[in-house]
XYZ file of C-alpha atoms in Angstrom:
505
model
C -58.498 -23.663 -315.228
C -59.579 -20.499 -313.513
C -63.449 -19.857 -314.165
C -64.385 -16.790 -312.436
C -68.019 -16.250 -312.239
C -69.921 -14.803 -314.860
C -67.198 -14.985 -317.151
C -68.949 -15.904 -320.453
C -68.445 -14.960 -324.074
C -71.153 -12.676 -325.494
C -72.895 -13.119 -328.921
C -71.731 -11.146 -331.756
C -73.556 -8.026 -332.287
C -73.792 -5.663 -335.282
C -70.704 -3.543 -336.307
C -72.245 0.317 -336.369
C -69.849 2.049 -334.351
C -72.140 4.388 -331.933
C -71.371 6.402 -329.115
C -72.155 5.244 -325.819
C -72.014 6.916 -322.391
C -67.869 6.063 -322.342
C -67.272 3.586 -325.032
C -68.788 2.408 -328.354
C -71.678 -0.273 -329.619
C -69.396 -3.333 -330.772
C -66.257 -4.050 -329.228
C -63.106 -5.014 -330.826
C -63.796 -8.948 -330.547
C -67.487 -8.645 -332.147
C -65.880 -6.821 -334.935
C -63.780 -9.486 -335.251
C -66.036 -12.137 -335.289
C -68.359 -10.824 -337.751
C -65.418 -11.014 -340.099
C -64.694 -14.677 -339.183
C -62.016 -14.367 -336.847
C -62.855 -15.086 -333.418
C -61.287 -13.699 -330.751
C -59.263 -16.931 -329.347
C -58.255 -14.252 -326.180
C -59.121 -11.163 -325.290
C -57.145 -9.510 -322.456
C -58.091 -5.842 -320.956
C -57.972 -4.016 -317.697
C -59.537 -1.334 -318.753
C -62.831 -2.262 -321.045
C -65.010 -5.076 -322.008
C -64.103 -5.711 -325.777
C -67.287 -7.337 -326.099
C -70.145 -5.005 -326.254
C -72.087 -7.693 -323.703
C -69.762 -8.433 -321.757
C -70.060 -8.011 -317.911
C -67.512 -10.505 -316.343
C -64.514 -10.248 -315.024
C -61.568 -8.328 -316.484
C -58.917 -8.740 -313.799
C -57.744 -9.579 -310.630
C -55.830 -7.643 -307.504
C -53.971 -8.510 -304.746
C -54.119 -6.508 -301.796
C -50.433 -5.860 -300.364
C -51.397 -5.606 -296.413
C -53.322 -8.825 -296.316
C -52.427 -10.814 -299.616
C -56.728 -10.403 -300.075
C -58.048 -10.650 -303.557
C -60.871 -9.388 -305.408
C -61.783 -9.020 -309.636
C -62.483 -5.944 -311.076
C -65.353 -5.816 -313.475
C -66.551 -3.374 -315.692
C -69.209 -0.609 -314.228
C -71.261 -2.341 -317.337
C -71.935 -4.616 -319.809
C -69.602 -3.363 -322.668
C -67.975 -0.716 -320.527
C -65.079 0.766 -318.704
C -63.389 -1.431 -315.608
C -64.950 -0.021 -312.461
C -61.562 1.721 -311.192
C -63.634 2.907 -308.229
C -63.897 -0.842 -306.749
C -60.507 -1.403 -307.230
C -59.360 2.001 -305.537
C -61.930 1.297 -302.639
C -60.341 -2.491 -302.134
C -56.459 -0.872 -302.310
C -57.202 2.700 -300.105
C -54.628 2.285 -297.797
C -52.074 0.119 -299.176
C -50.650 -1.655 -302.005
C -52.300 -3.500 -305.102
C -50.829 -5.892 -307.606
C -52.571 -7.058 -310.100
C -52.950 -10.741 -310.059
C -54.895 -12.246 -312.625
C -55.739 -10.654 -316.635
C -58.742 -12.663 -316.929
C -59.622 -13.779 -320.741
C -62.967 -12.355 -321.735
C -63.302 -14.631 -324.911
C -64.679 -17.665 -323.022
C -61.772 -19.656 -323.869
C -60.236 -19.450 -320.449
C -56.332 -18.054 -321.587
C -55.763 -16.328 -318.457
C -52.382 -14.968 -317.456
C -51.013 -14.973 -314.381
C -47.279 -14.283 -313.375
C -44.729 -16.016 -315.458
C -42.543 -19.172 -313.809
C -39.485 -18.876 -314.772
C -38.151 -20.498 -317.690
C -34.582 -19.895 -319.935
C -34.360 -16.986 -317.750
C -35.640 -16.651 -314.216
C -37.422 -13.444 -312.296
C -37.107 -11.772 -309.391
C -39.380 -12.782 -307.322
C -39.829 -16.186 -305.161
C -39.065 -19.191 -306.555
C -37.859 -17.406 -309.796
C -41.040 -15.852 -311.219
C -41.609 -12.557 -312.387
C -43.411 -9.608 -310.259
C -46.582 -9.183 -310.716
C -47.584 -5.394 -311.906
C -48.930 -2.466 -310.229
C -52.177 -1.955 -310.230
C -52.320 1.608 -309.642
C -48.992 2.021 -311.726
C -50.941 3.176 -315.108
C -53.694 5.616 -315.029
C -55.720 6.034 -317.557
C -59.513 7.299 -318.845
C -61.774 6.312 -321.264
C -63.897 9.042 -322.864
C -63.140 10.675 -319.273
C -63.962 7.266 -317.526
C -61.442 6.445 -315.089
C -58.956 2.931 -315.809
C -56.047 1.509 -315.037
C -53.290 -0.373 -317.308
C -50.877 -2.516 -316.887
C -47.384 -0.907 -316.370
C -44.564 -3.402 -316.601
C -41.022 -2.895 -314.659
C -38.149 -4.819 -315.754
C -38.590 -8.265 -314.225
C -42.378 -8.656 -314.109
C -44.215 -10.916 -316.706
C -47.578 -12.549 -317.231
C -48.178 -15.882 -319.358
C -50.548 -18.853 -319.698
C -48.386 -22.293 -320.986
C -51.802 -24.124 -321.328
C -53.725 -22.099 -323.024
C -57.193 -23.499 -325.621
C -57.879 -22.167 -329.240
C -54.112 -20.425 -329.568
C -52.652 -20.914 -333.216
C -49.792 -23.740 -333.096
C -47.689 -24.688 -336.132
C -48.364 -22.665 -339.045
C -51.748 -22.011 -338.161
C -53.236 -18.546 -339.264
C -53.925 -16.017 -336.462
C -53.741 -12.401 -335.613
C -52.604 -9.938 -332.528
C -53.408 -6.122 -331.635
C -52.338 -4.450 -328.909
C -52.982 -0.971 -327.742
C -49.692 -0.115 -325.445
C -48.008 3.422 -324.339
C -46.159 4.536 -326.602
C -43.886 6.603 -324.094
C -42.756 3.304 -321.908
C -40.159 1.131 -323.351
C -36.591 0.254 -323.073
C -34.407 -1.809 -325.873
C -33.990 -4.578 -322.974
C -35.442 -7.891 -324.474
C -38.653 -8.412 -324.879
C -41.915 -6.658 -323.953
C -43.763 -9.087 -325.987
C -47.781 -9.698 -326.059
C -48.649 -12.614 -328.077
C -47.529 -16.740 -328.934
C -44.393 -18.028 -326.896
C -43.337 -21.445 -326.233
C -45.047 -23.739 -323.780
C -42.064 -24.664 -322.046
C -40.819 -20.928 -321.468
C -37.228 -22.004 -323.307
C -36.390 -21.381 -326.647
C -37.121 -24.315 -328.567
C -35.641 -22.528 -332.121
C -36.503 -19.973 -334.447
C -40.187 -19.881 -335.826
C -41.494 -20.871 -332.307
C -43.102 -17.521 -331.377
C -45.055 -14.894 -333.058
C -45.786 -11.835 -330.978
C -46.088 -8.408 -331.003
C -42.588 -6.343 -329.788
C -42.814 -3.029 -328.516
C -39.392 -1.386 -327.874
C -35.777 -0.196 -328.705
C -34.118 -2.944 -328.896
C -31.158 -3.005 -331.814
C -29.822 -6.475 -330.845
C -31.916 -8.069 -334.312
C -34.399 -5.694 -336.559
C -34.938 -2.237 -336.314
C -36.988 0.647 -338.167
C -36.298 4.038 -339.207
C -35.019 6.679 -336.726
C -34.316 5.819 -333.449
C -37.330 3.886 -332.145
C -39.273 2.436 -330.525
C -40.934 0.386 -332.951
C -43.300 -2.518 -333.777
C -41.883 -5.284 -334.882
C -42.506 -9.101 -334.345
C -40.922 -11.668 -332.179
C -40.649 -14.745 -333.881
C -37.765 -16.303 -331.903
C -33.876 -15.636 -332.148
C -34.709 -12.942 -334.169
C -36.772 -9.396 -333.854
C -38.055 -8.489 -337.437
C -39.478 -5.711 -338.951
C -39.518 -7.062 -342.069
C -38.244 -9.660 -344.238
C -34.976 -10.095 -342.575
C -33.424 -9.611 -338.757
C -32.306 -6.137 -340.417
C -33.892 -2.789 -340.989
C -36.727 -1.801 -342.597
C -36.910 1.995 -343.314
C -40.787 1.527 -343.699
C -41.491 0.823 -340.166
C -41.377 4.384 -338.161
C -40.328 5.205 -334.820
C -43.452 5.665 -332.347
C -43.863 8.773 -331.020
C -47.347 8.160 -329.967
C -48.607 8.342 -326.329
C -51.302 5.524 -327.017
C -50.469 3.355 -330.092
C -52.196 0.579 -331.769
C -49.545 -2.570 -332.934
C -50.977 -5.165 -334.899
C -48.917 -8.236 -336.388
C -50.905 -11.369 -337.931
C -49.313 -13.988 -340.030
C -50.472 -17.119 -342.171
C -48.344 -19.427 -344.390
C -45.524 -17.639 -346.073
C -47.236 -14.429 -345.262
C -47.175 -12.122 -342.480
C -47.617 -8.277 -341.611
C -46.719 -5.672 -338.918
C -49.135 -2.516 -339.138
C -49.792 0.752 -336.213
C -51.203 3.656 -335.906
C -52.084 6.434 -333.062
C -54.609 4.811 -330.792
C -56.328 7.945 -330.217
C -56.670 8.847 -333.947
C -56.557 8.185 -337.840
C -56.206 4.641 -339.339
C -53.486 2.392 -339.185
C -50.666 1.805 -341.507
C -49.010 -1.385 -342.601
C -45.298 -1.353 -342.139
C -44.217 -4.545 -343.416
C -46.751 -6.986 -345.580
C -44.293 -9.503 -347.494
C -42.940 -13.600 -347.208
C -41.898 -14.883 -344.120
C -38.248 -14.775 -343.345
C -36.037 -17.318 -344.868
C -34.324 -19.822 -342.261
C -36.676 -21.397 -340.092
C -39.760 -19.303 -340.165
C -41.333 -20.728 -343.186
C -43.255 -23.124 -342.062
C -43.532 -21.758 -339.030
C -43.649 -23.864 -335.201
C -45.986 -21.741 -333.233
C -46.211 -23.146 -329.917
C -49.603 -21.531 -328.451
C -48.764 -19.960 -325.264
C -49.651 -16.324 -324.536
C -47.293 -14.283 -322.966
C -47.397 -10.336 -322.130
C -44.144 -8.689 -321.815
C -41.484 -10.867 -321.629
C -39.910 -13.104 -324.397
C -41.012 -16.647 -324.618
C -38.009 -17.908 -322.867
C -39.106 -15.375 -319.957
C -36.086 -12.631 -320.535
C -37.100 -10.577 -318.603
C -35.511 -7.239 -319.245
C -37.917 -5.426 -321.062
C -40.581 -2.929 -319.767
C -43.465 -1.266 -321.239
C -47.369 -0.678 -320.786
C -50.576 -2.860 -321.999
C -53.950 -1.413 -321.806
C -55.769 -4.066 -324.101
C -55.364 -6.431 -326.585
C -56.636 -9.778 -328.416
C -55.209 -12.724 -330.474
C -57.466 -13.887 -332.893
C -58.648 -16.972 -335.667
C -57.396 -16.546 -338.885
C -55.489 -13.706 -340.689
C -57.563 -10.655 -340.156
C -58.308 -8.727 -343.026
C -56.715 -4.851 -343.353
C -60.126 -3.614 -343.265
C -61.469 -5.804 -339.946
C -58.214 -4.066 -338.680
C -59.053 -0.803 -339.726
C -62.995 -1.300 -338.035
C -60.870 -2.836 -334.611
C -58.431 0.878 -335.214
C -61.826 2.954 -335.269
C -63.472 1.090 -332.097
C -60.388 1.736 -330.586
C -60.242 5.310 -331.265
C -64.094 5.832 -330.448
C -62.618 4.557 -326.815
C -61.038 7.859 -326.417
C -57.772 7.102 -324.196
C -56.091 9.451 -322.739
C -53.478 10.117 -319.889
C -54.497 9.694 -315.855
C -52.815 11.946 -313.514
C -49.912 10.158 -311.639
C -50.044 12.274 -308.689
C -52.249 12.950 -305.780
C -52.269 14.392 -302.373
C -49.876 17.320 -301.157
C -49.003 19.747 -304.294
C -45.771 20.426 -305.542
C -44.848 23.046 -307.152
C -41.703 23.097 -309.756
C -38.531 24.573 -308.073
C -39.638 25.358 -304.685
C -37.642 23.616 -302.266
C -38.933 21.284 -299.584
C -37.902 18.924 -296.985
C -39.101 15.040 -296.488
C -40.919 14.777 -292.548
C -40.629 11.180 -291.037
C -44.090 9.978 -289.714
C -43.387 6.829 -287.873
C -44.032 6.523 -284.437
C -40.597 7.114 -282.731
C -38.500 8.255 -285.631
C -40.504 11.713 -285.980
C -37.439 14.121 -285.277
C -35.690 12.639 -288.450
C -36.167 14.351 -292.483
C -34.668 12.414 -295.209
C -31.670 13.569 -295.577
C -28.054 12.622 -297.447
C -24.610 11.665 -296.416
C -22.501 11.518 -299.119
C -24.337 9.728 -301.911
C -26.143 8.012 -299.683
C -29.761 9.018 -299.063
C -30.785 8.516 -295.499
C -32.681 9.725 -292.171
C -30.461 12.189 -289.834
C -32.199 13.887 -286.782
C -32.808 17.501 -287.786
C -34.707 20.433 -287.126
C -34.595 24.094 -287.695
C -31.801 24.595 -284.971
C -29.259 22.073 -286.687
C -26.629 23.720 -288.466
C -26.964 24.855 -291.788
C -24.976 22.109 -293.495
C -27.388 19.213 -291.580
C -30.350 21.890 -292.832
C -29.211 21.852 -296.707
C -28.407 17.809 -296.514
C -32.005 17.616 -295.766
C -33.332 20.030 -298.043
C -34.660 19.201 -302.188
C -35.491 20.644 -304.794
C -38.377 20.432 -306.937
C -37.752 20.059 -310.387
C -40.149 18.336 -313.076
C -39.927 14.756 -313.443
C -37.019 13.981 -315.155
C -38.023 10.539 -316.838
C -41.759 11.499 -317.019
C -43.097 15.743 -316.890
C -46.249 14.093 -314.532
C -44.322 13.458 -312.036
C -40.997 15.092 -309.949
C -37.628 15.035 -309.501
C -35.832 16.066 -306.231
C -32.260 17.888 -306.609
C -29.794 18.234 -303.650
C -29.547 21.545 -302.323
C -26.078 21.749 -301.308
C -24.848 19.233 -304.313
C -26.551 21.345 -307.362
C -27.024 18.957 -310.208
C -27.444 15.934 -308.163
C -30.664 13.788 -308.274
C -32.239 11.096 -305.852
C -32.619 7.965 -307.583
C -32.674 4.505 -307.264
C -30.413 1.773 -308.041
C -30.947 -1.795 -306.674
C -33.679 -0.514 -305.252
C -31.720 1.525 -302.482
C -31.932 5.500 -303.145
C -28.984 7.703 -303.841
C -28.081 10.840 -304.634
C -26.305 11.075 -307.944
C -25.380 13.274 -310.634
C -27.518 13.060 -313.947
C -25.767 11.630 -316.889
C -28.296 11.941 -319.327
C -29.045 9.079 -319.701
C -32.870 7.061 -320.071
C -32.362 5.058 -317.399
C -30.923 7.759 -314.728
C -34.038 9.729 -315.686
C -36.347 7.334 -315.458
C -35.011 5.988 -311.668
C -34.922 9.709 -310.849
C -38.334 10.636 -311.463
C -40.794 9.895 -308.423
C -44.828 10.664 -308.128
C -46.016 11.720 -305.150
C -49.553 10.124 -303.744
C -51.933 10.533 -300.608
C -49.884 9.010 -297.942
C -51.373 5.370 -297.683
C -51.201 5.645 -293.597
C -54.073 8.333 -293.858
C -51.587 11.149 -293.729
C -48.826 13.228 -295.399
C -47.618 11.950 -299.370
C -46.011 8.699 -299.867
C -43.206 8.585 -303.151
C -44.333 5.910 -305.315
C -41.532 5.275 -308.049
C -42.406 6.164 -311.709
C -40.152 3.240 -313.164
C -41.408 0.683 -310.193
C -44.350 1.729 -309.513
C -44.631 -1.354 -307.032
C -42.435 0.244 -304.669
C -42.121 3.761 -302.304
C -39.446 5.147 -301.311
C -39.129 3.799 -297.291
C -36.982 4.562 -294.871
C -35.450 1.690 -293.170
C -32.882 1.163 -290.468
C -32.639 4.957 -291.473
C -31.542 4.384 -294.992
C -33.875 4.955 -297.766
C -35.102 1.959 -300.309
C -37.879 2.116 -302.944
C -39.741 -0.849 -301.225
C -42.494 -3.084 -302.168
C -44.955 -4.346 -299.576
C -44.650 -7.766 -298.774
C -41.945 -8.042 -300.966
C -38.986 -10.223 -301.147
C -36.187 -8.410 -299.708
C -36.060 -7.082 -296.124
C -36.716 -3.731 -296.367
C -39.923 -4.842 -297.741
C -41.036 -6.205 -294.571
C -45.026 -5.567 -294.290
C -44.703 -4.545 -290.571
C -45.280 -0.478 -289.967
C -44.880 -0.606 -294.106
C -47.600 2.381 -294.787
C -46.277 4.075 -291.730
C -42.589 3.844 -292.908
C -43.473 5.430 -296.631
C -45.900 7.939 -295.944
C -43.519 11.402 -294.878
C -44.688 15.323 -294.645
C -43.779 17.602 -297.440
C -42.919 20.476 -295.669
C -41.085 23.580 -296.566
C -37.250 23.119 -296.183
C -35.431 23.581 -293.840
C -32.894 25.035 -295.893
């Protein structure tokens, strides 16, 4: 059991919400326990939800020398120190490693083994996220959530205090509500222990998403709904329920606690107002009354590990008990008083919306070459401003706002007008938009400080692990130390920082 020092559960203190230098008096877990409900795990990268708490809140894992050290908030009660983690990870990569739990209880997750499905990474886990992937502030403090890619997952099989059976307990989450897909599951609650389905009733987590494939809600999504295995409800069948909305909130609150033959799914804007209940009823009928919670934690993926899903976490807890609507609405205010808010994705060179630039290669040797394109394949030609005017144009992009995300960019082919570099399989491409989520979201790129000291490096807004590299002269998004080849660690910062220069074109 991972025991990090000076991990310890604080007492409970009174409820008055106050303001503080960047949060508030009483975190969500005392407000919780006052009301009897203990916080059985509390899991944050981005505050102490204890108003004493000092320990650690999690854990990253340095990408040039696979070095590790916990992040902690700047004080007892406070906001994560994002300045220790940003000193450890200044000139390379950073995954975060560990979500340590602050309850005292010692559910930590770590990445997910695989299970009914397995990941992508060695030996079948999951990846682990980027650390730097989700910017955030608190009341103007600087954070960082968790932003989850398709294939990466978190979850503790052996965890203390978790409900099982048809024990009582609650879950709240505060996720972006602006990442999500309707692969399944981005999940944060109780999975099975042996990551495989073991049958319906098994699970009880909160779902963030799109997904179709069970329940839905009104409109077109996403929604909160509950995974309770083989089945994604939003109310008292695997159907619709008109009363639970679509989210169109850019920091929500999701909340789903259950008890015998009773359960509830309620939300709300995490950055204002109350929350609303959008399903309080009976349990569904065919296997989910009694219910067979197992008692594992997992954060986004299913609890047989599909892995599909994506979506951010910022902070939540599963507690004792079934939390009353009011505790709920106290946890909603805290929450609020927290004062989230967006992080800028982009650093470094400036770009400015349809000017048109061209990509400068840096490493040692390979310094006459620009990203360029042949065909729809995105690669490294030797150019320069004497080449002809067709190698000039092939090399030449642009700047258009981000086409999955308005923070970051987008970079259309000069001489092929409606054509986009994205990624697919982790190679880059140049392609011509079809609309849809997923093309926008593999199209849109955020440029950073160049982590070799120099120029920008192209960190990808849907992977946010990986940077767009050039390799053997083609271009990959790549992930240091990573599992494939072109994610070799050798000249890795050198090989994704470039020069944004005007283009040649």
């Amino acid at each position: 059991m991972l025991t990090p020092a000076k991990l310890r559960r604080p007492r409970t203190l009174a409820l008055g919400i106050a303001s503080m230098t960047s949060l508030v008096a009483a975190g969500p877990c005392d407000i919780y326990g006052a009301a009897g409900n203990t916080c059985m795990a509390a899991h944050s990268t981005t505050r102490a939800l204890y108003s004493a708490y000092s320990g650690s809140l999690y854990q990253v894992k340095r990408g040039s020398d696979n070095t590790t050290t916990t992040i902690s908030p700047v004080s007892a009660g406070g906001v994560a120190n994002a300045a220790a983690q940003d000193s450890f990870c200044s000139g390379t990569t950073c995954l975060i490693s560990i979500i340590y739990d602050q309850s005292g209880h010692g559910n930590h997750l770590t990445q997910a083994p695989p299970g009914g499905f397995s990941g992508p990474d060695g030996s079948g886990y999951d990846n682990l996220a980027s650390a730097t992937g989700a910017p955030v502030t608190l009341n103007g403090a600087k954070a960082y959530g968790v932003f989850m890619h398709p294939g990466s997952g978190y979850r503790n099989d052996a965890t203390n205090g978790i409900a099982t059976g048809d024990t009582a307990e609650g879950i709240y989450a505060v996720l972006d509500g602006t990442h999500y897909n309707g692969a399944c599951c981005y999940d944060y609650g109780n999975g099975e222990t042996s990551a495989h389905d073991t049958g319906n009733g098994h699970m009880e987590a909160i779902y963030f998403g799109t997904s179709t494939s069970w329940g839905t809600g009104s409109g077109s999504g996403p929604w909160i709904m509950a995974d309770l295995e083989n089945g994604l409800f939003s109310g008292s069948s695997a159907g619709q329920n008109t009363a639970d909305p679509s989210i169109s909130y850019r920091f929500v609150t999701a909340a789903v606690k259950g008890e015998s033959n009773q359960w509830a799914i309620r939300g709300g804007n995490a950055v204002s107002g109350s929350l609303s209940t959008y399903w309080s009823g009976v349990r569904p009928s065919g296997g989910y009354n009694p219910m067979s919670k197992e008692g594992a934690i997992i954060l986004g993926i299913g609890g047989d590990n599909s892995n599909g899903a994506q979506g951010t976490f910022h902070e939540g807890a599963m507690v004792s008990g079934y939390p009353s609507d009011a505790t709920e609405n106290s946890v909603q205010a805290n929450i609020v008083a927290a004062g989230y808010a967006a992080g800028s994705l982009t650093s470094g060179t400036t770009l400015t919306v349809g000017s048109k630039v061209s990509f400068h290669v840096t490493t040692s040797g390979y310094t006459d070459r620009y990203i360029s394109h042949t065909g729809t394949t995105v690669n490294t030609q030797v150019t320069s401003s004497s080449s002809t005017a067709a190698l000039r144009e092939a090399a030449s992009w642009t700047v258009v706002t981000g086409l999955g995300n308005s923070a970051c960019f987008s970079f259309e082919s000069v001489d092929t007008s409606g054509s986009y570099i994205r990624h697919s399989g982790f190679e880059l491409y140049l392609a011509t938009n079809d609309g849809t989520q997923l093309f926008h979201e593999d199209a849109t790129f955020c440029p950073i400080s160049g982590l070799s000291g120099t120029g920008s490096s192209l960190r990808s807004w849907s992977y946010p692990t990986r940077y767009w590299r050039h390799y053997n002269d083609i271009l990959y998004i790549a992930s240091q130390g990573g599992v494939h080849t072109f994610d070799a660690t050798a000249v890795f910062v050198n090989d994704v920082t470039f020069l944004i220069e005007s283009s040649l074109a």
